[in-house]
Amino acid sequence: MQRTVFYYNEKDMIEEKNELDDELKKNHNMWMDISDPTDKDITHLESKFSLNKNALDRIRQKSKKPVVKEINQNSKFTILLVLKFNDLRHLESIPLYFYVSDKWLVTIHSNKIDLVTKVKTIIADRKTILQSSIDALYYSIISSIIEDYEQLLTAIELKVFDIEKDAQYRPSRRVLNYLDDLSRQVIILRRYFWDARNVVNYHANMEKDKDDIKYLQIVYNNINQLIEMIQSYQDTINSTRELFSSSISLQINETMRVLTIFSAIVLPLSLLIGVLGLEGFDLNTLHSLPRYLGFLVAVMLSITIITLFVFWKKKWIFSYDKEFLDKKNKKPNERDAT
């Protein structure tokens, strides 16, 4: 277990890594950050702070359900998730446990979360936290976690746009599998955001009379916007699936069109060769060419040219690419004139 204890008031902030100092607790707010505690450490916390047994059982079980429970009139227990994407396909949810009272705050989490550095950054930006109650620090940590959710969604948004381009121009099974994985993660994220909104909503309504609730007033609106964004990303992923199917269909149609044109050209030539070549070629007299060879080549070229000309007039070949390039290269004034 790694433990860091901070004592602070409006005058100073003291960082300790040893045992608790009862003298400092009298005139300071106390924040204790604990990472990777053992069952023995949790039992020691229970006796030291008289913590709620049911709440500590959730910590032992490593519960990941975001929730806030009022233990008594002056203390509450909260679970919130820190979310990370390792490679935008594997979502990692790390629980962060809060036990907050009038004068002290205990946070318990895995060593994958560097909460001490985060809090130091928060306090450096908002010096007024040191002059406020312990709730100001508690609310600020929650607000910071919600802000990290927004950065996570920004990374997802960029990746969704990249996949959309791949689905349109380079559809493959890899893209389809990636869409399925990302869709599953987005659904999980939306559920986590709903749970986080319930936690914020509890504080915003049940503790609205507290002076330090201002640190959470904007967070509720932000989490609602995040839920709307994640829903829009789900819709985008679904439309990307449809775009993927359309791209595959277009590729198949293009392939069949090319094969059909090739067959339409080769079939009459094969028939002509079969009819005119009934006499066959004598391999012993290859130095003397058949009389009808020139006529055969002329007829074959004529059939090929006529077939390509008919396909071109019907705009089955060549014309689409040409029209697209002409429109793309045409100057604005030329377009207006037309």
mmCIF file of C-alpha atoms in Angstrom, residues 36-282:
data_model
loop_
_atom_site.group_PDB
_atom_site.id
_atom_site.type_symbol
_atom_site.label_atom_id
_atom_site.label_comp_id
_atom_site.label_asym_id
_atom_site.label_seq_id
_atom_site.Cartn_x
_atom_site.Cartn_y
_atom_site.Cartn_z
ATOM 1 C CA ASP A 36 -3.631 -0.656 -3.725
ATOM 2 C CA PRO A 37 -4.578 -1.348 -0.088
ATOM 3 C CA THR A 38 -4.638 -4.913 1.247
ATOM 4 C CA ASP A 39 -7.443 -6.365 3.362
ATOM 5 C CA LYS A 40 -5.339 -5.658 6.440
ATOM 6 C CA ASP A 41 -4.941 -2.010 5.429
ATOM 7 C CA ILE A 42 -8.696 -1.667 4.865
ATOM 8 C CA THR A 43 -9.378 -3.186 8.294
ATOM 9 C CA HIS A 44 -6.967 -0.682 9.831
ATOM 10 C CA LEU A 45 -8.821 2.183 8.119
ATOM 11 C CA GLU A 46 -12.100 0.854 9.479
ATOM 12 C CA SER A 47 -10.842 1.045 13.056
ATOM 13 C CA LYS A 48 -8.965 4.338 12.599
ATOM 14 C CA PHE A 49 -11.793 6.340 11.008
ATOM 15 C CA SER A 50 -14.784 4.229 12.053
ATOM 16 C CA LEU A 51 -15.642 3.729 8.399
ATOM 17 C CA ASN A 52 -18.824 2.014 7.307
ATOM 18 C CA LYS A 53 -18.393 -1.757 6.993
ATOM 19 C CA ASN A 54 -20.684 -2.114 3.955
ATOM 20 C CA ALA A 55 -18.736 0.588 2.109
ATOM 21 C CA LEU A 56 -15.424 -1.111 2.891
ATOM 22 C CA ASP A 57 -16.833 -4.439 1.661
ATOM 23 C CA ARG A 58 -17.455 -2.766 -1.716
ATOM 24 C CA ILE A 59 -13.817 -1.679 -1.771
ATOM 25 C CA ARG A 60 -12.685 -5.226 -0.992
ATOM 26 C CA GLN A 61 -14.876 -6.544 -3.813
ATOM 27 C CA LYS A 62 -13.515 -3.825 -6.158
ATOM 28 C CA SER A 63 -17.011 -2.722 -7.085
ATOM 29 C CA LYS A 64 -17.249 -0.713 -10.316
ATOM 30 C CA LYS A 65 -20.822 0.530 -9.996
ATOM 31 C CA PRO A 66 -20.751 4.363 -9.703
ATOM 32 C CA VAL A 67 -22.855 5.281 -6.690
ATOM 33 C CA VAL A 68 -23.099 7.713 -3.785
ATOM 34 C CA LYS A 69 -24.318 6.568 -0.366
ATOM 35 C CA GLU A 70 -24.956 8.769 2.638
ATOM 36 C CA ILE A 71 -23.472 6.956 5.618
ATOM 37 C CA ASN A 72 -24.725 9.411 8.213
ATOM 38 C CA GLN A 73 -25.492 13.108 8.463
ATOM 39 C CA ASN A 74 -21.843 14.139 8.146
ATOM 40 C CA SER A 75 -20.269 11.503 5.903
ATOM 41 C CA LYS A 76 -20.852 9.781 2.560
ATOM 42 C CA PHE A 77 -19.291 7.090 0.407
ATOM 43 C CA THR A 78 -18.913 7.506 -3.365
ATOM 44 C CA ILE A 79 -17.675 5.349 -6.231
ATOM 45 C CA LEU A 80 -16.676 6.942 -9.532
ATOM 46 C CA LEU A 81 -14.899 5.420 -12.526
ATOM 47 C CA VAL A 82 -11.731 6.664 -14.177
ATOM 48 C CA LEU A 83 -11.947 5.618 -17.829
ATOM 49 C CA LYS A 84 -9.060 4.933 -20.180
ATOM 50 C CA PHE A 85 -8.788 3.634 -23.733
ATOM 51 C CA ASN A 86 -5.596 1.669 -24.284
ATOM 52 C CA ASP A 87 -5.929 1.523 -28.077
ATOM 53 C CA LEU A 88 -9.454 2.902 -28.612
ATOM 54 C CA ARG A 89 -10.757 -0.650 -28.753
ATOM 55 C CA HIS A 90 -10.194 -1.804 -25.180
ATOM 56 C CA LEU A 91 -11.909 0.307 -22.530
ATOM 57 C CA GLU A 92 -10.399 0.148 -19.051
ATOM 58 C CA SER A 93 -12.530 1.272 -16.116
ATOM 59 C CA ILE A 94 -10.714 1.878 -12.826
ATOM 60 C CA PRO A 95 -12.840 2.517 -9.713
ATOM 61 C CA LEU A 96 -12.051 5.475 -7.476
ATOM 62 C CA TYR A 97 -13.521 5.331 -3.951
ATOM 63 C CA PHE A 98 -14.272 8.417 -1.849
ATOM 64 C CA TYR A 99 -15.019 8.531 1.843
ATOM 65 C CA VAL A 100 -15.718 12.123 2.846
ATOM 66 C CA SER A 101 -16.630 13.673 6.189
ATOM 67 C CA ASP A 102 -16.642 17.185 7.682
ATOM 68 C CA LYS A 103 -12.895 17.607 8.019
ATOM 69 C CA TRP A 104 -11.312 14.761 6.108
ATOM 70 C CA LEU A 105 -11.383 12.936 2.779
ATOM 71 C CA VAL A 106 -10.078 9.446 2.041
ATOM 72 C CA THR A 107 -9.549 8.307 -1.575
ATOM 73 C CA ILE A 108 -8.745 4.688 -2.416
ATOM 74 C CA HIS A 109 -7.777 3.470 -5.876
ATOM 75 C CA SER A 110 -5.390 1.419 -7.977
ATOM 76 C CA ASN A 111 -1.825 2.537 -8.606
ATOM 77 C CA LYS A 112 -2.828 3.069 -12.245
ATOM 78 C CA ILE A 113 -4.361 6.386 -11.132
ATOM 79 C CA ASP A 114 -1.992 9.197 -10.235
ATOM 80 C CA LEU A 115 -4.460 11.172 -8.156
ATOM 81 C CA VAL A 116 -1.843 13.085 -6.155
ATOM 82 C CA THR A 117 -0.404 14.759 -9.252
ATOM 83 C CA LYS A 118 -3.913 15.552 -10.515
ATOM 84 C CA VAL A 119 -4.946 17.152 -7.224
ATOM 85 C CA LYS A 120 -1.761 19.196 -7.017
ATOM 86 C CA THR A 121 -2.527 20.551 -10.484
ATOM 87 C CA ILE A 122 -6.101 21.364 -9.436
ATOM 88 C CA ILE A 123 -4.949 23.217 -6.320
ATOM 89 C CA ALA A 124 -2.320 25.122 -8.303
ATOM 90 C CA ASP A 125 -5.092 26.386 -10.607
ATOM 91 C CA ARG A 126 -7.616 27.050 -7.813
ATOM 92 C CA LYS A 127 -5.955 28.340 -4.677
ATOM 93 C CA THR A 128 -9.379 29.056 -3.182
ATOM 94 C CA ILE A 129 -9.789 25.315 -2.505
ATOM 95 C CA LEU A 130 -7.336 25.637 0.373
ATOM 96 C CA GLN A 131 -9.533 28.302 1.932
ATOM 97 C CA SER A 132 -12.714 26.215 1.642
ATOM 98 C CA SER A 133 -14.083 23.103 3.290
ATOM 99 C CA ILE A 134 -13.052 19.562 2.415
ATOM 100 C CA ASP A 135 -16.090 19.383 0.100
ATOM 101 C CA ALA A 136 -14.417 21.840 -2.290
ATOM 102 C CA LEU A 137 -11.561 19.380 -2.854
ATOM 103 C CA TYR A 138 -13.991 16.468 -3.156
ATOM 104 C CA TYR A 139 -16.146 18.262 -5.745
ATOM 105 C CA SER A 140 -13.077 19.420 -7.675
ATOM 106 C CA ILE A 141 -11.785 15.852 -8.043
ATOM 107 C CA ILE A 142 -15.176 14.745 -9.393
ATOM 108 C CA SER A 143 -15.193 17.675 -11.836
ATOM 109 C CA SER A 144 -11.702 16.775 -13.043
ATOM 110 C CA ILE A 145 -12.724 13.169 -13.741
ATOM 111 C CA ILE A 146 -15.723 14.355 -15.783
ATOM 112 C CA GLU A 147 -13.404 16.644 -17.777
ATOM 113 C CA ASP A 148 -11.265 13.614 -18.606
ATOM 114 C CA TYR A 149 -14.396 11.945 -20.006
ATOM 115 C CA GLU A 150 -14.669 14.792 -22.507
ATOM 116 C CA GLN A 151 -11.074 14.290 -23.675
ATOM 117 C CA LEU A 152 -11.825 10.595 -24.085
ATOM 118 C CA LEU A 153 -14.776 11.382 -26.342
ATOM 119 C CA THR A 154 -12.636 13.704 -28.451
ATOM 120 C CA ALA A 155 -10.257 10.817 -29.181
ATOM 121 C CA ILE A 156 -13.228 8.591 -30.073
ATOM 122 C CA GLU A 157 -14.637 11.271 -32.381
ATOM 123 C CA LEU A 158 -11.397 11.486 -34.381
ATOM 124 C CA LYS A 159 -11.202 7.707 -34.663
ATOM 125 C CA VAL A 160 -14.821 7.428 -35.809
ATOM 126 C CA PHE A 161 -14.125 9.875 -38.648
ATOM 127 C CA ASP A 162 -11.061 7.861 -39.716
ATOM 128 C CA ILE A 163 -13.064 4.632 -39.748
ATOM 129 C CA GLU A 164 -15.789 6.356 -41.761
ATOM 130 C CA LYS A 165 -13.243 7.200 -44.470
ATOM 131 C CA ASP A 166 -11.885 3.636 -44.458
ATOM 132 C CA ALA A 167 -15.419 2.229 -44.726
ATOM 133 C CA GLN A 168 -16.054 4.395 -47.786
ATOM 134 C CA TYR A 169 -12.789 4.034 -49.699
ATOM 135 C CA ARG A 170 -11.091 0.920 -48.229
ATOM 136 C CA PRO A 171 -13.824 -1.395 -46.900
ATOM 137 C CA SER A 172 -12.504 -4.599 -45.414
ATOM 138 C CA ARG A 173 -13.288 -7.139 -42.714
ATOM 139 C CA ARG A 174 -10.847 -5.342 -40.396
ATOM 140 C CA VAL A 175 -12.921 -2.155 -40.627
ATOM 141 C CA LEU A 176 -16.123 -4.065 -39.901
ATOM 142 C CA ASN A 177 -14.598 -5.749 -36.835
ATOM 143 C CA TYR A 178 -13.316 -2.390 -35.640
ATOM 144 C CA LEU A 179 -16.803 -0.904 -35.987
ATOM 145 C CA ASP A 180 -18.292 -3.732 -33.918
ATOM 146 C CA ASP A 181 -15.715 -3.293 -31.149
ATOM 147 C CA LEU A 182 -16.108 0.470 -31.064
ATOM 148 C CA SER A 183 -19.909 0.228 -31.016
ATOM 149 C CA ARG A 184 -19.730 -2.098 -28.030
ATOM 150 C CA GLN A 185 -17.414 0.304 -26.181
ATOM 151 C CA VAL A 186 -19.673 3.275 -26.922
ATOM 152 C CA ILE A 187 -22.657 1.450 -25.392
ATOM 153 C CA ILE A 188 -20.623 0.715 -22.257
ATOM 154 C CA LEU A 189 -19.472 4.337 -22.091
ATOM 155 C CA ARG A 190 -23.022 5.617 -22.277
ATOM 156 C CA ARG A 191 -24.003 3.452 -19.297
ATOM 157 C CA TYR A 192 -21.017 4.741 -17.295
ATOM 158 C CA PHE A 193 -21.958 8.335 -18.138
ATOM 159 C CA TRP A 194 -25.514 7.770 -16.938
ATOM 160 C CA ASP A 195 -24.213 6.422 -13.628
ATOM 161 C CA ALA A 196 -21.811 9.361 -13.277
ATOM 162 C CA ARG A 197 -24.681 11.769 -13.983
ATOM 163 C CA ASN A 198 -26.667 10.188 -11.147
ATOM 164 C CA VAL A 199 -23.757 10.792 -8.773
ATOM 165 C CA VAL A 200 -23.441 14.446 -9.830
ATOM 166 C CA ASN A 201 -27.218 14.902 -9.726
ATOM 167 C CA TYR A 202 -27.306 13.664 -6.144
ATOM 168 C CA HIS A 203 -24.813 16.279 -5.001
ATOM 169 C CA ALA A 204 -26.360 19.068 -7.078
ATOM 170 C CA ASN A 205 -29.788 18.514 -5.491
ATOM 171 C CA MET A 206 -29.147 17.127 -2.018
ATOM 172 C CA GLU A 207 -26.269 19.491 -1.218
ATOM 173 C CA LYS A 208 -27.352 22.574 -3.154
ATOM 174 C CA ASP A 209 -27.251 24.717 0.008
ATOM 175 C CA LYS A 210 -23.512 24.188 0.477
ATOM 176 C CA ASP A 211 -21.261 27.073 -0.541
ATOM 177 C CA ASP A 212 -18.729 24.827 -2.294
ATOM 178 C CA ILE A 213 -21.315 23.153 -4.534
ATOM 179 C CA LYS A 214 -20.352 25.736 -7.170
ATOM 180 C CA TYR A 215 -17.546 23.385 -8.197
ATOM 181 C CA LEU A 216 -20.205 20.939 -9.433
ATOM 182 C CA GLN A 217 -22.827 23.310 -10.849
ATOM 183 C CA ILE A 218 -21.462 23.192 -14.415
ATOM 184 C CA VAL A 219 -20.563 19.501 -14.317
ATOM 185 C CA TYR A 220 -24.160 18.277 -14.530
ATOM 186 C CA ASN A 221 -24.724 20.159 -17.798
ATOM 187 C CA ASN A 222 -21.407 18.867 -19.125
ATOM 188 C CA ILE A 223 -22.253 15.238 -18.402
ATOM 189 C CA ASN A 224 -25.599 15.673 -20.177
ATOM 190 C CA GLN A 225 -23.776 17.005 -23.226
ATOM 191 C CA LEU A 226 -21.391 14.043 -23.104
ATOM 192 C CA ILE A 227 -24.340 11.639 -23.103
ATOM 193 C CA GLU A 228 -25.815 13.401 -26.141
ATOM 194 C CA MET A 229 -22.425 13.260 -27.885
ATOM 195 C CA ILE A 230 -21.979 9.564 -27.204
ATOM 196 C CA GLN A 231 -25.463 8.956 -28.634
ATOM 197 C CA SER A 232 -24.534 10.887 -31.783
ATOM 198 C CA TYR A 233 -21.360 8.783 -32.114
ATOM 199 C CA GLN A 234 -23.480 5.640 -31.882
ATOM 200 C CA ASP A 235 -25.655 6.970 -34.710
ATOM 201 C CA THR A 236 -22.525 7.780 -36.716
ATOM 202 C CA ILE A 237 -21.198 4.250 -36.232
ATOM 203 C CA ASN A 238 -24.528 2.810 -37.415
ATOM 204 C CA SER A 239 -24.503 5.053 -40.501
ATOM 205 C CA THR A 240 -20.885 4.020 -41.121
ATOM 206 C CA ARG A 241 -22.019 0.388 -41.160
ATOM 207 C CA GLU A 242 -24.553 1.291 -43.838
ATOM 208 C CA LEU A 243 -21.849 3.163 -45.744
ATOM 209 C CA PHE A 244 -19.629 0.077 -45.459
ATOM 210 C CA SER A 245 -22.377 -2.102 -46.964
ATOM 211 C CA SER A 246 -22.952 0.409 -49.763
ATOM 212 C CA SER A 247 -19.233 0.538 -50.564
ATOM 213 C CA ILE A 248 -19.056 -3.247 -50.743
ATOM 214 C CA SER A 249 -22.098 -3.288 -53.042
ATOM 215 C CA LEU A 250 -20.545 -0.654 -55.291
ATOM 216 C CA GLN A 251 -17.324 -2.629 -55.504
ATOM 217 C CA ILE A 252 -19.239 -5.777 -56.431
ATOM 218 C CA ASN A 253 -21.275 -3.875 -59.027
ATOM 219 C CA GLU A 254 -18.119 -2.377 -60.522
ATOM 220 C CA THR A 255 -16.465 -5.782 -60.678
ATOM 221 C CA MET A 256 -19.501 -7.374 -62.316
ATOM 222 C CA ARG A 257 -19.734 -4.492 -64.800
ATOM 223 C CA VAL A 258 -16.115 -4.975 -65.861
ATOM 224 C CA LEU A 259 -16.568 -8.737 -66.163
ATOM 225 C CA THR A 260 -19.757 -8.291 -68.175
ATOM 226 C CA ILE A 261 -18.101 -5.864 -70.608
ATOM 227 C CA PHE A 262 -15.135 -8.201 -70.971
ATOM 228 C CA SER A 263 -17.456 -11.132 -71.638
ATOM 229 C CA ALA A 264 -19.495 -9.113 -74.141
ATOM 230 C CA ILE A 265 -16.333 -8.345 -76.099
ATOM 231 C CA VAL A 266 -14.719 -11.798 -75.923
ATOM 232 C CA LEU A 267 -17.840 -13.861 -76.644
ATOM 233 C CA PRO A 268 -18.360 -12.826 -80.329
ATOM 234 C CA LEU A 269 -14.617 -13.041 -80.950
ATOM 235 C CA SER A 270 -14.542 -16.581 -79.583
ATOM 236 C CA LEU A 271 -17.522 -17.512 -81.727
ATOM 237 C CA LEU A 272 -15.876 -16.031 -84.827
ATOM 238 C CA ILE A 273 -12.633 -17.886 -84.214
ATOM 239 C CA GLY A 274 -14.530 -21.101 -83.662
ATOM 240 C CA VAL A 275 -16.462 -20.767 -86.932
ATOM 241 C CA LEU A 276 -13.569 -19.631 -89.127
ATOM 242 C CA GLY A 277 -11.015 -21.939 -87.566
ATOM 243 C CA LEU A 278 -12.730 -25.210 -88.392
ATOM 244 C CA GLU A 279 -9.916 -26.123 -90.794
ATOM 245 C CA GLY A 280 -7.357 -25.625 -88.045
ATOM 246 C CA PHE A 281 -3.665 -24.718 -88.290
ATOM 247 C CA ASP A 282 -1.114 -27.138 -89.554
#
